[in-house]
Tab-separated table of C-alpha atoms in Angstrom:
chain	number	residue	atom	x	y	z
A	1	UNK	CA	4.102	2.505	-29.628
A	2	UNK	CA	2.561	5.400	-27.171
A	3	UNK	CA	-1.605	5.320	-26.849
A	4	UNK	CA	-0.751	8.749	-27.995
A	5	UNK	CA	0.274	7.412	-31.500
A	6	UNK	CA	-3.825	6.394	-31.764
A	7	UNK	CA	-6.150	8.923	-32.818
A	8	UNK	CA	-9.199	9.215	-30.316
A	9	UNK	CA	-10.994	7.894	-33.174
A	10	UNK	CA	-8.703	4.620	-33.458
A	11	UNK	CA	-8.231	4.190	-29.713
A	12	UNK	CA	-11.879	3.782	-30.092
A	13	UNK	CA	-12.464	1.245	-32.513
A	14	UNK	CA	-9.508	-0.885	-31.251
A	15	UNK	CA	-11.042	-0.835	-28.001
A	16	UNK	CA	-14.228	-2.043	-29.500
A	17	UNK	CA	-12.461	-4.524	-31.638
A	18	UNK	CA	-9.881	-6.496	-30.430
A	19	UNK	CA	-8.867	-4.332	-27.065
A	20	UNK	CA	-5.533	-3.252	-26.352
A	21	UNK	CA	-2.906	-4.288	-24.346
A	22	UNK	CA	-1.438	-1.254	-22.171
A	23	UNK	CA	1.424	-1.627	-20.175
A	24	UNK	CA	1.338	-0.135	-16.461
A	25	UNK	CA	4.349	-0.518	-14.905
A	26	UNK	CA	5.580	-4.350	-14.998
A	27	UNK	CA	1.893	-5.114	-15.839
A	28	UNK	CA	-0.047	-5.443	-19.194
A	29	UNK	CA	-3.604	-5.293	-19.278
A	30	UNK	CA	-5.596	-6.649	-22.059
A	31	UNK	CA	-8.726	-3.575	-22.025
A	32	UNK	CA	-11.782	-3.848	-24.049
A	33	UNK	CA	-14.740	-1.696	-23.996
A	34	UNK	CA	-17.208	-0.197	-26.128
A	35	UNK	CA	-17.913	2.810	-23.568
A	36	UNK	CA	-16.852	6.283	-24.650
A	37	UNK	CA	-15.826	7.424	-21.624
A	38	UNK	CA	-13.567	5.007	-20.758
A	39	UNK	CA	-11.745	5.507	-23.743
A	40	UNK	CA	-11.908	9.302	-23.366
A	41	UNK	CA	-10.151	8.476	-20.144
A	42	UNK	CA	-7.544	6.156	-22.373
A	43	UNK	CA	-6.535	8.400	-24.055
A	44	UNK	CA	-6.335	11.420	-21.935
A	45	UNK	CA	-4.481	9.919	-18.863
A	46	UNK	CA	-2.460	7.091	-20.578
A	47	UNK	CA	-0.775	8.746	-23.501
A	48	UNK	CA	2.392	8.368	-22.877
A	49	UNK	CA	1.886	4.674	-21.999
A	50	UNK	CA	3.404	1.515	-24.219
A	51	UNK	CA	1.016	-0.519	-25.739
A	52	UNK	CA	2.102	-3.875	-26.296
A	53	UNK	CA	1.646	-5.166	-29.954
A	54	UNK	CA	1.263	-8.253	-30.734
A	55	UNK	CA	0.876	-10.008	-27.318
A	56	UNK	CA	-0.244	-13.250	-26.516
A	57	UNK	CA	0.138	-12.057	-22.728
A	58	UNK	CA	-1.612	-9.834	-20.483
A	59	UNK	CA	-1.200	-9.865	-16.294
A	60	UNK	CA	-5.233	-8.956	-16.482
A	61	UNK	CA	-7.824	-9.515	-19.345
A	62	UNK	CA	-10.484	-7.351	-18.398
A	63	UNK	CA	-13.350	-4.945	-19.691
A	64	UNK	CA	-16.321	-2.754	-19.312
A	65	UNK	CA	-19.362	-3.475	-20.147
A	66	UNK	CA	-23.136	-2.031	-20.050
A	67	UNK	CA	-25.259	-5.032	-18.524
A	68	UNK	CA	-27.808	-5.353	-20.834
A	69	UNK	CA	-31.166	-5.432	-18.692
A	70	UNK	CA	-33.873	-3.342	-19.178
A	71	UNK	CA	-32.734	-1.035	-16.437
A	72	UNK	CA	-30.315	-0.033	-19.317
A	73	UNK	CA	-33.036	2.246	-20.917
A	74	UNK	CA	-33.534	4.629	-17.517
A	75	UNK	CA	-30.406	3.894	-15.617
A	76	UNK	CA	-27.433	2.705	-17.513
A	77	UNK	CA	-24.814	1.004	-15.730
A	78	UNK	CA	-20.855	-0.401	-15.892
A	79	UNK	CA	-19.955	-3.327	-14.806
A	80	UNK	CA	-16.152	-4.367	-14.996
A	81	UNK	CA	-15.245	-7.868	-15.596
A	82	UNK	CA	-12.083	-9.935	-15.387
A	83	UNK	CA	-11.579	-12.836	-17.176
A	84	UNK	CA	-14.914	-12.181	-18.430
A	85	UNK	CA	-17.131	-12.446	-14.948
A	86	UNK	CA	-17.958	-9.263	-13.102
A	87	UNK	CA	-15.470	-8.457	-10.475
A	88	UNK	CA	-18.164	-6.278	-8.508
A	89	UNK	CA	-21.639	-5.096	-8.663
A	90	UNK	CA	-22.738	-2.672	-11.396
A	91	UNK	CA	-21.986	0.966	-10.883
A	92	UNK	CA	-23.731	3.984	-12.371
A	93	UNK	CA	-22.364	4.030	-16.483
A	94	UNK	CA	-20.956	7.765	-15.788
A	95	UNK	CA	-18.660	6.142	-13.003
A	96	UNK	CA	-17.071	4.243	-16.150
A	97	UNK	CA	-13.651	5.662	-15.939
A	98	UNK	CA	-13.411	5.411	-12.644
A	99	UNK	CA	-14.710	1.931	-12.233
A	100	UNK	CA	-11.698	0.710	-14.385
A	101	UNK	CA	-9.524	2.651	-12.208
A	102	UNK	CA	-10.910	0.694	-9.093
A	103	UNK	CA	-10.949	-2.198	-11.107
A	104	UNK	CA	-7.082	-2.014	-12.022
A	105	UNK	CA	-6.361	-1.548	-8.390
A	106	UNK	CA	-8.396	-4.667	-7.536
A	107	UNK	CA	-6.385	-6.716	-10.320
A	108	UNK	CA	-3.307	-6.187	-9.087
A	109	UNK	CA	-4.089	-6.117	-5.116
A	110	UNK	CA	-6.014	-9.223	-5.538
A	111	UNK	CA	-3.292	-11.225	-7.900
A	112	UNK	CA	0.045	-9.442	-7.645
A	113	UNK	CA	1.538	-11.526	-4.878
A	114	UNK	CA	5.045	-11.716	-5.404
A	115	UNK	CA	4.689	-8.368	-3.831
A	116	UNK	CA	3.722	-6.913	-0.598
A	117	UNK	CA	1.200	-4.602	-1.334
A	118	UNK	CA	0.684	-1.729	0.514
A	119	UNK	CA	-2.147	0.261	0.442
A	120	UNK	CA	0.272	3.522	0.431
A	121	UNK	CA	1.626	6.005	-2.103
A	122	UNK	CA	5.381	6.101	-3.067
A	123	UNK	CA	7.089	8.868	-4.440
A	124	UNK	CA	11.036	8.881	-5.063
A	125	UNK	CA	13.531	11.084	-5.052
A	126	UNK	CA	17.571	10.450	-5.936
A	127	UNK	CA	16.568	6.583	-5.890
A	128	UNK	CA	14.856	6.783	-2.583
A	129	UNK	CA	11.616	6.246	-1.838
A	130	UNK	CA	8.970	8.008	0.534
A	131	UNK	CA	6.169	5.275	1.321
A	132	UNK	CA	3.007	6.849	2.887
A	133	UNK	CA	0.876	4.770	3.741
A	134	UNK	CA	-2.351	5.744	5.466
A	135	UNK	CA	-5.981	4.986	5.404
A	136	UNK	CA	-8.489	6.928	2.950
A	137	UNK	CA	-9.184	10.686	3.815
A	138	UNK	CA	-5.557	11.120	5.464
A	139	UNK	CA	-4.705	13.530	2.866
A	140	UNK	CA	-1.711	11.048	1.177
A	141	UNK	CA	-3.017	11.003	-2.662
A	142	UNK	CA	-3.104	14.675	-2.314
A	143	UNK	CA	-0.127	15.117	-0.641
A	144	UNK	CA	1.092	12.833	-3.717
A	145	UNK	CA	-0.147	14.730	-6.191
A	146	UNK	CA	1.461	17.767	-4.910
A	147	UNK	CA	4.882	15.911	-4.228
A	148	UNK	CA	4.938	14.190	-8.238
A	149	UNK	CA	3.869	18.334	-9.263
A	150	UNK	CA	7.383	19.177	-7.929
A	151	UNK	CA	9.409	16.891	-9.255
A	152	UNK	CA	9.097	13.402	-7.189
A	153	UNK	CA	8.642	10.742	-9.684
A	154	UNK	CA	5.547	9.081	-8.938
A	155	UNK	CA	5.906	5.300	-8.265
A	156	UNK	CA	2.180	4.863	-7.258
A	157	UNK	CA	-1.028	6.825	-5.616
A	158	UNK	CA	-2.518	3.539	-4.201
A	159	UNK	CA	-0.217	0.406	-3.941
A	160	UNK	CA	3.248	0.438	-2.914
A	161	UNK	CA	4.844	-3.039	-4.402
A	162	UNK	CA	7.722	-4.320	-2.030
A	163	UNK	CA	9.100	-7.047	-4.391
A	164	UNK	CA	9.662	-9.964	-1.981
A	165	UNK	CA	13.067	-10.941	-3.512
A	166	UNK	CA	15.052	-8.007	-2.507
A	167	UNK	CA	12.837	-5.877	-1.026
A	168	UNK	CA	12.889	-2.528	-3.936
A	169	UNK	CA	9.877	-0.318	-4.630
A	170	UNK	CA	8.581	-1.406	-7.777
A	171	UNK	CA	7.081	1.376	-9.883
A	172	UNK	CA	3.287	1.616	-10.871
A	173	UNK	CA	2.928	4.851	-11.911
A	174	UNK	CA	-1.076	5.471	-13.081
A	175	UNK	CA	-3.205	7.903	-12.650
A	176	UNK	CA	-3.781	9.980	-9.133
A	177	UNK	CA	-7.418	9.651	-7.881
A	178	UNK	CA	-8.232	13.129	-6.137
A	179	UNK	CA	-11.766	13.411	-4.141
A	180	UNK	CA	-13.993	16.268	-2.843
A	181	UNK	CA	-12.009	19.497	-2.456
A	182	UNK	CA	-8.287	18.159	-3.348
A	183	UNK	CA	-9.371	18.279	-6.689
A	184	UNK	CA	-9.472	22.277	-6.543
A	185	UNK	CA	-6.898	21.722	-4.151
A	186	UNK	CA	-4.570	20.755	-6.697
A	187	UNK	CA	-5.777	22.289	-9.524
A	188	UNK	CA	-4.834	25.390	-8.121
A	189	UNK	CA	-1.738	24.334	-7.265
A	190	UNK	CA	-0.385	22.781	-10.771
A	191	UNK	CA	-2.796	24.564	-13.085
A	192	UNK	CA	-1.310	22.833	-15.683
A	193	UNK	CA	-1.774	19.333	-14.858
A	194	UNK	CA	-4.072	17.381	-16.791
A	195	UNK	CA	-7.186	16.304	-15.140
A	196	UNK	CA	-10.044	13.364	-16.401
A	197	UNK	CA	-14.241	15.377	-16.215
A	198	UNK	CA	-14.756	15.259	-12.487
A	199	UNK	CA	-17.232	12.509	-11.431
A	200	UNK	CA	-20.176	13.268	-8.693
A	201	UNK	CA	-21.911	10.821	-6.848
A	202	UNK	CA	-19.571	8.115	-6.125
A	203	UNK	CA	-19.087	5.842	-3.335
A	204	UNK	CA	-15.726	8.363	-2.587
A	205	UNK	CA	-18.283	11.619	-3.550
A	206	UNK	CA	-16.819	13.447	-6.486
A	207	UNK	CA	-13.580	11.819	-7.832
A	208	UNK	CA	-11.138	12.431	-10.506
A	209	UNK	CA	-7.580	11.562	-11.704
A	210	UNK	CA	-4.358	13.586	-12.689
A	211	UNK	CA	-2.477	12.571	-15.355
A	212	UNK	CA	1.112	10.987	-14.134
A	213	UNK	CA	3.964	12.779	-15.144
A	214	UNK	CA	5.391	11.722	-18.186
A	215	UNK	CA	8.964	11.260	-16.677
A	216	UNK	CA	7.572	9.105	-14.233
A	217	UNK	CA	5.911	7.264	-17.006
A	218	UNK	CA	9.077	6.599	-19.072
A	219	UNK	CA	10.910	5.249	-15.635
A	220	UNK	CA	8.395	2.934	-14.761
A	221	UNK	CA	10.259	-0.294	-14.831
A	222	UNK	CA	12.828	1.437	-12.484
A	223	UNK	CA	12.661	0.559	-9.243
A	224	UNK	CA	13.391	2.118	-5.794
A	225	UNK	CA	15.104	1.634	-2.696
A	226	UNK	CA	12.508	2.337	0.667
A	227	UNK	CA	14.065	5.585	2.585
A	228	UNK	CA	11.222	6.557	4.386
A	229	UNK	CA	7.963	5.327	6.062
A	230	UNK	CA	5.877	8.743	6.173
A	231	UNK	CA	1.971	8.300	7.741
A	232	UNK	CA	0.963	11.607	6.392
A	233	UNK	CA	-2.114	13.550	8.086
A	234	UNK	CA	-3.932	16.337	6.788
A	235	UNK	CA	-5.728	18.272	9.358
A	236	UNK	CA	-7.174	21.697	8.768
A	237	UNK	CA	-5.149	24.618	10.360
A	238	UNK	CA	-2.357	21.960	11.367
A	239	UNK	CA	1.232	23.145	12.078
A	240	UNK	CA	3.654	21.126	9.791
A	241	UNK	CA	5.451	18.480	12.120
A	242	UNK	CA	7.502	15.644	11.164
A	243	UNK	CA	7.577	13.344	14.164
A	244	UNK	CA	10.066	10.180	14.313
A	245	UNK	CA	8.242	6.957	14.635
A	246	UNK	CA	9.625	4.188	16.639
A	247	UNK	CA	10.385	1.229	13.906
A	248	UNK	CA	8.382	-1.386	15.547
A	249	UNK	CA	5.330	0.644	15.625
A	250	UNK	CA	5.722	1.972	12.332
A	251	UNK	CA	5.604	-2.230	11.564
A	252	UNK	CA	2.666	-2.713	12.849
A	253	UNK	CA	1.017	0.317	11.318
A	254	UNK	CA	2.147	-0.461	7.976
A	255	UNK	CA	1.074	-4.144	8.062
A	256	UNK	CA	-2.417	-2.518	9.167
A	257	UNK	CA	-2.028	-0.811	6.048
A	258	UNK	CA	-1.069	-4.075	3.477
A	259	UNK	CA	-3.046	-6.307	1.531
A	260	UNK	CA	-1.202	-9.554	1.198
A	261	UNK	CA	0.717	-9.467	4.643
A	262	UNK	CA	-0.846	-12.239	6.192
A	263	UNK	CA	-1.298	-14.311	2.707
A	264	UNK	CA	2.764	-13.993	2.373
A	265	UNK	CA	3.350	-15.374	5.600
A	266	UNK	CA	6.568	-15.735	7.212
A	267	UNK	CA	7.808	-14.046	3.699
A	268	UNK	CA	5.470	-11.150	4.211
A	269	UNK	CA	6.929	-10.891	7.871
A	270	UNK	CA	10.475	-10.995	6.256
A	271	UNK	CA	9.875	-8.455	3.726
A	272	UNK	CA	8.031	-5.753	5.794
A	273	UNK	CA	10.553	-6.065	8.421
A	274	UNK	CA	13.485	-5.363	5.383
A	275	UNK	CA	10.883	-2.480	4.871
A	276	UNK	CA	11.010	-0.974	8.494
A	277	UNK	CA	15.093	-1.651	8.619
A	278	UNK	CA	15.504	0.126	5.885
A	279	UNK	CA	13.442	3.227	6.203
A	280	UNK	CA	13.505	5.748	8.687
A	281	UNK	CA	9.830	6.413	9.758
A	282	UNK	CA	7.892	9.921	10.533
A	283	UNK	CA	4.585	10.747	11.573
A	284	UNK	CA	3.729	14.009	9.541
A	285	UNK	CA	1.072	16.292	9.976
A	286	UNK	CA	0.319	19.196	7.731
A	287	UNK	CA	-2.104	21.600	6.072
A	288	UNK	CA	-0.557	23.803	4.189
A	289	UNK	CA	1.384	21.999	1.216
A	290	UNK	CA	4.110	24.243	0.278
A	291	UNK	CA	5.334	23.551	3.447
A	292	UNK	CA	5.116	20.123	3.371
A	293	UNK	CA	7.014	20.120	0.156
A	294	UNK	CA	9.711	21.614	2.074
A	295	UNK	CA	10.182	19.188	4.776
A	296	UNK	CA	10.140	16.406	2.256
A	297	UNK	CA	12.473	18.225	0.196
A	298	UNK	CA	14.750	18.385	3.283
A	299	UNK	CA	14.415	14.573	4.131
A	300	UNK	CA	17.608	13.386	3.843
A	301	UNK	CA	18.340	9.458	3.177
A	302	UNK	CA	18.934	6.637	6.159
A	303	UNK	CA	22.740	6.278	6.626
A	304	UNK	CA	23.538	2.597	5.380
B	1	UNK	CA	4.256	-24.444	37.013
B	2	UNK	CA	6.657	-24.792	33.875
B	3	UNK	CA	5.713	-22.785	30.724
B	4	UNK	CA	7.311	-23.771	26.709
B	5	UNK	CA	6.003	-21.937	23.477
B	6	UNK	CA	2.999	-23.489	22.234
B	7	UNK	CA	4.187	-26.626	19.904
B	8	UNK	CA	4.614	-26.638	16.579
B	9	UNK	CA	5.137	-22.668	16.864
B	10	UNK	CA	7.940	-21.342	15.088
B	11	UNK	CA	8.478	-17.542	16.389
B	12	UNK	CA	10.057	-15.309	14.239
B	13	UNK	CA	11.933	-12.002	16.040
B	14	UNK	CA	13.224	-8.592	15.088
B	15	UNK	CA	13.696	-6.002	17.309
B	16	UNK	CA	14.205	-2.389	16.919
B	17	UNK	CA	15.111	-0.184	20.085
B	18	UNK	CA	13.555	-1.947	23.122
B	19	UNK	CA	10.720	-3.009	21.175
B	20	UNK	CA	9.984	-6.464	19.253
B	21	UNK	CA	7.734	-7.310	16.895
B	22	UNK	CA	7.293	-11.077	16.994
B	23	UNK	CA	5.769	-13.279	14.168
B	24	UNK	CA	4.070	-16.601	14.857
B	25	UNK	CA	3.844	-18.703	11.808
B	26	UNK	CA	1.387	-20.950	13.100
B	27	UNK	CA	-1.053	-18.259	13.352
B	28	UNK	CA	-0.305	-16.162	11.179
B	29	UNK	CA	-0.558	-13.454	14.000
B	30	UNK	CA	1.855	-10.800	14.852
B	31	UNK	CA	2.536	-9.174	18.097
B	32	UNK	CA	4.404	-5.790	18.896
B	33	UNK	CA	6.017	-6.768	22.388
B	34	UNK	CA	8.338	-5.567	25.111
B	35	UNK	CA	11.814	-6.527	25.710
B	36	UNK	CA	10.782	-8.668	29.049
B	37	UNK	CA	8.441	-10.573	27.086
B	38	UNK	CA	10.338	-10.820	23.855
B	39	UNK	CA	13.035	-12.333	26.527
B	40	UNK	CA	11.161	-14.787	28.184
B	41	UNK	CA	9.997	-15.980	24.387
B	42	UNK	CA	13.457	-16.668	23.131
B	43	UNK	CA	14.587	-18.204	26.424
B	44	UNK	CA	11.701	-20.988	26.837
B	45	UNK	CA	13.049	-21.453	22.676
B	46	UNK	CA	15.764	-23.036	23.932
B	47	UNK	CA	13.854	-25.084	27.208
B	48	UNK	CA	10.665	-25.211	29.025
B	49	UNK	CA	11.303	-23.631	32.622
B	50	UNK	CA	9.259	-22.219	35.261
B	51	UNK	CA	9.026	-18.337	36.168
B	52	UNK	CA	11.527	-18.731	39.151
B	53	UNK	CA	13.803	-19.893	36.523
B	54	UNK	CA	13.526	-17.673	34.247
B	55	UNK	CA	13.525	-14.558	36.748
B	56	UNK	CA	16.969	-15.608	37.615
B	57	UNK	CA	18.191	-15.592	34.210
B	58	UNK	CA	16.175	-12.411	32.961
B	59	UNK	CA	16.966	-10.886	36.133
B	60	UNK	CA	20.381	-9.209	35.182
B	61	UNK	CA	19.175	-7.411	32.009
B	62	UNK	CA	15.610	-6.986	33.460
B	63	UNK	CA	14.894	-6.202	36.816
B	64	UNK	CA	16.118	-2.605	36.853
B	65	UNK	CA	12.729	-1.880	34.810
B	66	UNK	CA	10.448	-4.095	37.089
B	67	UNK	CA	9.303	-3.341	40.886
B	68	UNK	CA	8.200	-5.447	43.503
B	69	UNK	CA	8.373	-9.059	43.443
B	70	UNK	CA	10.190	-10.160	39.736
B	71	UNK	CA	9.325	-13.515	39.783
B	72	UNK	CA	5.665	-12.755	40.474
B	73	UNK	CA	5.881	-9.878	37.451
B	74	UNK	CA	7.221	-12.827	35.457
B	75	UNK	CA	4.110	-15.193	36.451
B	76	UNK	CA	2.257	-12.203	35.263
B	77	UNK	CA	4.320	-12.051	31.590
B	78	UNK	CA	3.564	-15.589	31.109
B	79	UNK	CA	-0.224	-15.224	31.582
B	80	UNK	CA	-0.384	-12.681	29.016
B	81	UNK	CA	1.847	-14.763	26.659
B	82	UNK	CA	-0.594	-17.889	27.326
B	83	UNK	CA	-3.380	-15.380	26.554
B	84	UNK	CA	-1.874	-14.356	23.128
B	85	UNK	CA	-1.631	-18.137	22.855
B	86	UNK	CA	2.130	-18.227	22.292
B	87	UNK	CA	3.462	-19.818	25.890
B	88	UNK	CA	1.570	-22.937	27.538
B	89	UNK	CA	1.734	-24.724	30.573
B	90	UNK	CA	3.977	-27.807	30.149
């Protein structure tokens, strides 16, 4: 069963109740709150995701909570918790939605280690996939956003899972946190994707997430084989320029870039290095998107 | 002066181009390095030896790139490697 088969009413109460266990990819969170927006959120962005009946499992028990202090009564706050302690100080109650979002990321960054985890996003194409990797304000979740609008299947926004085994993209397809202007950006661009209430006064400034394509959605336990390691950069007025990237620099870029490298060890070394083999890496700059749509639309695949 | 890795190192290589990136599991820490030092690594894997030595053996695939004296540029190599705490003196 789809969240969509739940009434906003229901989604509700079964949040309130017992929670709900939502499958994200090859994860299942157990979620319980009693906040309206969150569940707003629930059931705008994750429709079309499975819940999980019945389960005795989850990957991550957490919810969202008001603390309840006095402060509650002038400034009401969130505060997420895993396993039922606080994973990080309270944030402002509107921030809600987002604060699970955050949250999610830090559950799976912080436990999923049988992966490399790359703070990148991954978008694939023919059953390859693009990593871009890249620190925050590069212009890569927009870029993504734009790239999943026309017709890459989304994989993820934030992490890029190498599986360690074999060394496939494994999908986790969420939401796509926009900030600032790319949230006009690309709400001009796809005026009919779906978009959660913009949020103000965040640590990123004003945030909010695009729904992921349902067809990425449905393919989510389908992974992907790395083609290319792309370090996108948005720069105002920028020509669009695909550079090639010597492999052993891209390396040590994209380590920059993981979580878990170092954790992983020599297995971590392993894996990124099947990364770099198998991709061929670019530096891209670019500013005006329909363009860069074209050049990855023109990136052809590594020959084995 | 004879140089070996540091013991109890085990250095882990892959190379792409003229460019290695080398892995030191001991550490944890991983360096992007050139082919002369990435050479002078995997030979004092097999044996210690001193920079003399391993001039003449790097010479043939190395000295085209090097000027001067190439046992002296060597000396040099193996004072940055003992900085990045990978070679030591034996």
């Amino acid at each position: 069963m789809k969240v969509s088969a739940l009434s906003f009413q229901e989604l509700g109460i079964r949040l309130k109740k017992g929670g709900i266990f939502l499958r994200t990819g090859s994860f299942v969170t157990h979620l319980q709150t009693s906040i309206s927006s969150v569940a707003d959120g629930i059931g705008l962005l994750y429709a079309d995701y499975p819940l999980v009946e019945h389960a005795g499992f989850a990957d991550f028990h957490v919810s969202l909570a008001s603390p309840r202090t006095l402060r509650r009564w002038f400034k009401p706050q969130v505060l997420f918790l895993f396993d039922g302690k606080p994973a990080f100080k309270p944030l402002p109650l509107d921030q809600a939605f987002p604060t699970f979002e955050w949250g999610l990321n830090w559950c799976v960054s912080s436990h999923a280690n049988r992966y490399l985890i790359i703070h990148a996003a991954v978008v694939e194409r023919g059953g390859y996939a693009a990593i871009l990797p890249a620190p925050p304000g590069s212009g890569k979740s927009t870029l993504c956003a734009a790239l999943v609008c026309r017709g890459w299947r989304l994989l993820s926004d934030e992490l890029a899972l190498v599986r360690v085994s074999d060394g496939k993209i494994i999908p986790l397809p969420r939401p796509v946190s926009l900030k600032n202007e790319s949230i006009d950006i690309i709400q001009r661009y796809e005026p009919d994707a779906v978009f959660s209430r913009k949020v103000s006064d965040t640590m990123k400034g004003t945030v909010a997430h695009m729904k992921a394509p349902s067809d990425s959605i449905a393919y989510a336990t389908e992974p992907a084989r790395a083609a290319w390691v792309i370090f996108p950069k948005y720069q105002a007025g920028a020509a669009t320029r695909l550079e090639a990237l010597p492999q052993s620099r891209a390396f040590m870029r994209v380590a920059d870039n993981a979580f878990n490298y170092s954790l992983l060890g020599v297995r971590g070394f392993e894996t990124m290095a099947g990364l770099i083999d198998a991709s061929l890496c670019y530096d891209f700059s670019y500013s005006v998107l329909d363009e860069a749509i074209e050049t990855f639309a023109a990136l052809k695949p590594p020959v084995p | 002066m004879m140089w070996r890795l540091i013991s109890g190192h085990a250095l882990h290589f892959r190379s792409w181009n003229d460019e290695f990136v080398v892995y030191n599991s001991l550490s944890g820490d991983t360096h992007l390095l050139g082919s002369a030092a990435a050479h002078v690594l995997l030979k004092l894997q097999q044996a210690p030896a001193d920079a003399a030595v391993l001039a003449e053996f790097l010479a043939p695939a190395l000295q085209p790139g090097f000027d001067g004296d190439f046992v002296l540029e060597i000396e040099h190599l193996l004072v940055d490697l003992n900085r990045l705490a990978l070679v030591e003196l034996s």
